[in-house]
Amino acid sequence: MAMAAPTGSAAPVAPALCGHLALLLLLAAPAAHGYSFPQQHTMQYWARRLEQEIDGVMRIFGGVQQLRGIYNENRNLFEVKENVPRKLVEKVAGDIESLLAKKVRALKRLANAAEKFQKAHHWQDNIREEDIEYYDSKADTEYDDPDGEEIEREKSNSLKLEFTDDANFKTKVNYSYAAVQIPTDIYKGSTVILNELNWTQALEDVFIENRKEDPSLLWQVFGSATGVTRYYPATPWRAPNKIDLYDVRRRPWYIQGASSPKDMVIIVDVSGSVSGLTLKLMKTSVYEMLDTLSDDDYVNVASFNEKAKPVSCFKHLVQANIRNKKVFKEDVQGMVAKGTTDYKAGFEYAFDQLQNSNITRANCNKMIMMFTDGGEDRVQDVFEKYNWPNKTVRVFTFSVGQHNYDVTPLQWMACANKGYYFEIPSIGAIRINTQEYLDVLGRPMVLAGNRAKQVQWTNVYQDALGLGLVVTGTLPVFNLTEDSSDRKNQLILGVMGIDVALNDIKRLTPRYNLGANGYVFAIDLNGYVLLHPNLQPQIINFREPVTLDFLDAELEDENKEEIRRSMIDGNDGQRFIKTLIKSLDEQYIDEVFRTYTWAPIKSTNYSLGLVLPPYSTYYIQANLSDQILQVKLPNIKMKDFEYLLPNSFESEGHVFIAPREYCKDLDLSDNNTEFLENFIALMEKVTPDSKQCDNFLLHNLILDTGITQQLVERVWKDQDLNTYSLLAVFAATDGGITRVFPNKAADDWEEEPEPFNASFYRRSLDNKGYIFKPPYRDAGYRGLDLENNTIGILVSTAVELSIGGKTLKPAVVGVKLDLEAWAEKFKVLASNRTDRDQLGARRCDPSTSCEMDCEANNKDLICVLIDDGGFLVLSNQEDHWYQVGKFFSEVDANLMSALYNNSFYARKESYDFQSVCAPEAQSNTGAAPRGVFVPTVADLLNLAWWTSAAAWSLFQQFLYGLTYSSWFQTEEVAGDSMEARETSCIMKQTQYYFSTVNATYNAIIDCGNCSRLFHAQRLANTNLLFVVADKPLCSQCESVKLLQAEVRAPPRDPNQCELVDRPRYRKGPHICFDYNATEDTSDCGRGASFTPSLGVLLSLQLLLLYSSASRHPLPPAACL
């Protein structure tokens, strides 16, 4: 425990009187060797000496005043422009609206054309594969089996195309054709698929015409309800590592476009008859069903036998977002079969869930999905009580597994409640039958006609063909044919989609005139960010949307919650707030002021925001004269850029230039020297006023080159850095220049060449005074040989200009301290000797006590400087030097805990939802192979067997077995063959920062005989805390080590069970199509599948038998 005696205005509650007395006695009493702990006034004196030394060095070498003078002297070379937030937001929102509007026009042309083509198409019962000409995107795709051997491709009649590299698509394309992708588990020789290919072929001409009108169009895609995808331009399909199970109907954009939002309750029969393989099929079915839901949907999952209970901690419907679905998927695996079946318990639970109006939900389509192995009860009384006569809840029933139960009651339940009955006899039937309910939900949309033709824009997600992060505009495509009785068709044909790359939207937003800490962001109706500098997903997963909430992209507070709500409501507004932000390196927290301005992007689901610090209201725009640019000459002379040339670095310091797109033909490079050479080479060919160059960026770069060079001439060249133990001096500017002097110091320069991406630069702008930044060291760092490796500590400060009453910060200057030399200097400054004293001149004995200091008593006294993040900067202990840059709790856990407990530091915990982790080891408790059917010799010799549903189901089992590996692998095999791939995960971050307490503290860490005294005081005009403490006398005073390093969040942290009870504000789509009086519900159940090809089945069955025998020998149980 630490007892404190604070001084100053910000004193906390006083400790007990006995604590005060003990502290005073300890402070005054001399130790046995004649030294006493330093008095408070002594340590305040040391602090003032430290402050003066730092300020003196920065005034001499930082050159803040001189740089202000240089800017003022060159006032004729630039203008001070103003950022007007409302105008900027209005302009950018308008530009984005125009960009998306062009895509919408193309989308509508495609959807209308598709409906016309399909209506004019004549169905052909005898159509053959050779009658259809198309490019099969998977025809040239090579797949590897799990053992690394190439799998032989089936024969294909696909067109043979040539492809050329295209920068827009980041891959090879052919603009003359569209490509077709058919899911592997769908037989492409079926009559349905062949007719689909036949009529969609006409879409190619519309694709091509769209591109002629708008060359910036990216992927144009038609996703069919049959599973066929036709996309333009043609490109080979991207081969996955295993069998390809891509199905357009399970993509987020298709699901969003194919139906209105859903409130779904899934109930699973876990009675005793549901055991072994059937239960496993049910678990996988629920897993796949959850994947058909998007963030606009709400769901709950329950199991039932005699009673019903939720499978997870969720007691009501919750949003079907990634994190909630993950909880369901984990908890569904824990279902155990026992007891007897009571359908009434399951359905009553489901209806109660759907009738709960006290929670946030979709309030559109309502449905119950029941998975069971069969039963006798029709529970008509439940439907009469809850659902009839209006039938507002659809009931979908799924008969799971191979059994002889009468399925008539299940069919009746579905047909009597506007639903559908499905059969899932094997794992191969799961994916198809858990997604086809979308066709039923699409009926009211189709019957609503043009009212339902609403273009929707999706969440951000990863493009399956390699474009990176995209959003997609979607439009449903309806079947407009009529039957013989002139009754409208109610089937959805599919969804049309057009992609827009996030990078294309980003190009419409301002960047460099907003300064290092200004930015544009955009969110959707769920509060998920479409644009944000912190939207940086670390893992590629095209199956899941990228859903980063605005309040997770930033540090959440009440102001931001209100801003987010206003944006979701489609309002515009502006608010000036004080808030916390994380540093770019995520080690520090700063309290800053920001102006948030926002407005809706019309005709979309998005809202745009702008964040601007006060010092970024104004910015510099270079206005260089013809004399300096020499634009009148045919070519720019090299002397105009002499200070960017490497041969000038020795005298003028090394120059790093920010890797920005100054000109279209400039080759970017991660190597700054190479990038600089590319830049200079291009400048020999073009003028800075060339139309292919960004004049704002280029002129500002040239201006800052000259201004920083003048700083070298006026300040740095005239000073001896060694006199003050400096390794380097530097200046970085908004214009993109970082100049480091002397040139040799650039060898050890580890900061980003782009100032806007450098943590020291951004933090210096947000904080007053001198910002110290030690090199970050994690807890496991063991140090280097200090004699051969010089460690530097950055000290930086912003240059604030006031021009005509306009304040701005166009640059940051600083020095790099030599750690070893400044550690010695630190000891002297925090000692009792003056410049005239000689070390060791003082003598103390028990009769003449004197105060300890950080130099003479470094064996007894720890003296440290800690920065505002809790990282060690300087110490009087030589064994601490290699620990500089570590979180101080790793150095002295006891003392850091005392500082935290005495409110010198506050703590902020947050979560990073975009991280990547190594996969965790998973237990495999099933004897999986017994679920695989292996045919007998008699079966193999029976031709009828090969064309049976059993054979097709077995083929499907094979395909899905490659995905759900546990179906084929025993526990031993699974452990060896699973690939150790990185997976998305949640990381917990903890940052420490100075609290509002500015007082000087004397305190005691009370541990009985091991008690320690310490004193702590903030150093003025810096981000440093000066701490003096007794060395610990024994190990009994240990305390819990404070953790700062990022760690993987434990399971269920953050606690989703608690978060769903206080859901964040959101809005769903404004139109709902869940009912139409003319809907025909007579088609309500079947158990059919596409007819397979005999040749395909024969070859795949033999492959299955081979793989089962060679790679995964089946135990005797497998034949049961």
Short mmCIF file of N, CA and C in Angstrom, two decimals, residues 1072-1118:
data_model
loop_
_atom_site.label_atom_id
_atom_site.label_comp_id
_atom_site.label_asym_id
_atom_site.label_seq_id
_atom_site.Cartn_x
_atom_site.Cartn_y
_atom_site.Cartn_z
N CYS A 1072 -39.58 -2.44 -45.77
CA CYS A 1072 -39.65 -3.88 -45.45
C CYS A 1072 -40.65 -4.55 -46.37
N PHE A 1073 -40.26 -5.67 -46.94
CA PHE A 1073 -41.16 -6.47 -47.77
C PHE A 1073 -41.24 -7.87 -47.17
N ASP A 1074 -42.25 -8.07 -46.31
CA ASP A 1074 -42.41 -9.37 -45.66
C ASP A 1074 -43.81 -9.95 -45.86
N TYR A 1075 -44.67 -9.20 -46.58
CA TYR A 1075 -46.04 -9.68 -46.75
C TYR A 1075 -46.60 -9.19 -48.07
N ASN A 1076 -47.34 -10.07 -48.75
CA ASN A 1076 -48.10 -9.67 -49.91
C ASN A 1076 -49.32 -10.58 -49.99
N ALA A 1077 -50.49 -9.97 -50.09
CA ALA A 1077 -51.75 -10.74 -50.04
C ALA A 1077 -51.87 -11.73 -51.18
N THR A 1078 -51.17 -11.48 -52.27
CA THR A 1078 -51.30 -12.36 -53.44
C THR A 1078 -50.27 -13.50 -53.44
N GLU A 1079 -49.48 -13.60 -52.40
CA GLU A 1079 -48.44 -14.63 -52.37
C GLU A 1079 -49.05 -16.03 -52.43
N ASP A 1080 -48.51 -16.85 -53.26
CA ASP A 1080 -48.92 -18.26 -53.37
C ASP A 1080 -47.98 -19.09 -52.51
N THR A 1081 -48.53 -19.70 -51.46
CA THR A 1081 -47.70 -20.46 -50.52
C THR A 1081 -47.84 -21.96 -50.73
N SER A 1082 -48.42 -22.36 -51.85
CA SER A 1082 -48.66 -23.80 -52.07
C SER A 1082 -47.37 -24.57 -52.27
N ASP A 1083 -46.35 -23.93 -52.83
CA ASP A 1083 -45.05 -24.60 -52.98
C ASP A 1083 -44.32 -24.46 -51.65
N CYS A 1084 -44.36 -25.53 -50.85
CA CYS A 1084 -43.85 -25.39 -49.49
C CYS A 1084 -43.01 -26.56 -49.03
N GLY A 1085 -42.46 -27.36 -49.96
CA GLY A 1085 -41.57 -28.39 -49.47
C GLY A 1085 -41.19 -29.42 -50.49
N ARG A 1086 -39.93 -29.81 -50.44
CA ARG A 1086 -39.43 -30.85 -51.31
C ARG A 1086 -38.12 -31.35 -50.74
N GLY A 1087 -37.61 -32.45 -51.30
CA GLY A 1087 -36.33 -32.96 -50.87
C GLY A 1087 -35.45 -33.34 -52.02
N ALA A 1088 -35.62 -32.63 -53.15
CA ALA A 1088 -34.91 -32.99 -54.38
C ALA A 1088 -33.60 -32.27 -54.49
N SER A 1089 -32.81 -32.68 -55.46
CA SER A 1089 -31.54 -32.04 -55.76
C SER A 1089 -31.30 -32.17 -57.24
N PHE A 1090 -30.29 -31.49 -57.76
CA PHE A 1090 -29.98 -31.61 -59.18
C PHE A 1090 -29.54 -33.03 -59.51
N THR A 1091 -29.88 -33.51 -60.71
CA THR A 1091 -29.48 -34.85 -61.14
C THR A 1091 -28.01 -34.85 -61.51
N PRO A 1092 -27.23 -35.71 -60.92
CA PRO A 1092 -25.80 -35.71 -61.19
C PRO A 1092 -25.46 -36.43 -62.49
N SER A 1093 -24.28 -36.14 -62.98
CA SER A 1093 -23.74 -36.82 -64.15
C SER A 1093 -23.10 -38.13 -63.73
N LEU A 1094 -23.40 -39.18 -64.48
CA LEU A 1094 -22.84 -40.49 -64.16
C LEU A 1094 -21.32 -40.46 -64.19
N GLY A 1095 -20.76 -39.83 -65.22
CA GLY A 1095 -19.30 -39.79 -65.34
C GLY A 1095 -18.65 -39.05 -64.19
N VAL A 1096 -19.25 -37.92 -63.84
CA VAL A 1096 -18.70 -37.12 -62.73
C VAL A 1096 -18.73 -37.93 -61.44
N LEU A 1097 -19.89 -38.57 -61.18
CA LEU A 1097 -20.02 -39.34 -59.95
C LEU A 1097 -19.04 -40.51 -59.89
N LEU A 1098 -18.88 -41.20 -61.01
CA LEU A 1098 -18.00 -42.36 -61.04
C LEU A 1098 -16.57 -41.97 -60.69
N SER A 1099 -16.07 -40.91 -61.35
CA SER A 1099 -14.69 -40.50 -61.10
C SER A 1099 -14.51 -39.98 -59.69
N LEU A 1100 -15.48 -39.20 -59.20
CA LEU A 1100 -15.34 -38.64 -57.86
C LEU A 1100 -15.49 -39.72 -56.79
N GLN A 1101 -16.35 -40.69 -57.03
CA GLN A 1101 -16.51 -41.77 -56.06
C GLN A 1101 -15.22 -42.58 -55.94
N LEU A 1102 -14.60 -42.88 -57.10
CA LEU A 1102 -13.33 -43.61 -57.06
C LEU A 1102 -12.26 -42.80 -56.32
N LEU A 1103 -12.27 -41.48 -56.55
CA LEU A 1103 -11.32 -40.62 -55.87
C LEU A 1103 -11.56 -40.64 -54.37
N LEU A 1104 -12.84 -40.66 -53.99
CA LEU A 1104 -13.17 -40.72 -52.56
C LEU A 1104 -12.68 -42.01 -51.94
N LEU A 1105 -12.93 -43.10 -52.65
CA LEU A 1105 -12.51 -44.39 -52.12
C LEU A 1105 -10.99 -44.44 -51.99
N TYR A 1106 -10.31 -43.91 -53.00
CA TYR A 1106 -8.85 -43.90 -52.96
C TYR A 1106 -8.33 -43.07 -51.79
N SER A 1107 -8.90 -41.87 -51.67
CA SER A 1107 -8.41 -40.98 -50.61
C SER A 1107 -8.72 -41.53 -49.24
N SER A 1108 -9.88 -42.19 -49.12
CA SER A 1108 -10.24 -42.75 -47.82
C SER A 1108 -9.31 -43.88 -47.45
N ALA A 1109 -8.91 -44.67 -48.46
CA ALA A 1109 -8.06 -45.82 -48.18
C ALA A 1109 -6.62 -45.42 -47.95
N SER A 1110 -6.14 -44.41 -48.71
CA SER A 1110 -4.72 -44.08 -48.66
C SER A 1110 -4.36 -43.08 -47.58
N ARG A 1111 -5.21 -42.07 -47.39
CA ARG A 1111 -4.83 -41.00 -46.47
C ARG A 1111 -5.45 -41.17 -45.10
N HIS A 1112 -6.70 -41.66 -45.06
CA HIS A 1112 -7.41 -41.75 -43.80
C HIS A 1112 -7.98 -43.15 -43.62
N PRO A 1113 -7.16 -44.12 -43.29
CA PRO A 1113 -7.69 -45.48 -43.12
C PRO A 1113 -8.80 -45.50 -42.08
N LEU A 1114 -9.92 -46.08 -42.46
CA LEU A 1114 -11.08 -46.04 -41.59
C LEU A 1114 -11.00 -47.12 -40.53
N PRO A 1115 -11.34 -46.79 -39.30
CA PRO A 1115 -11.40 -47.81 -38.26
C PRO A 1115 -12.63 -48.68 -38.47
N PRO A 1116 -12.72 -49.79 -37.77
CA PRO A 1116 -13.87 -50.69 -37.96
C PRO A 1116 -15.20 -49.98 -37.77
N ALA A 1117 -15.24 -48.96 -36.88
CA ALA A 1117 -16.51 -48.27 -36.62
C ALA A 1117 -17.04 -47.57 -37.84
N ALA A 1118 -16.17 -47.30 -38.80
CA ALA A 1118 -16.60 -46.55 -39.98
C ALA A 1118 -17.55 -47.36 -40.84
#
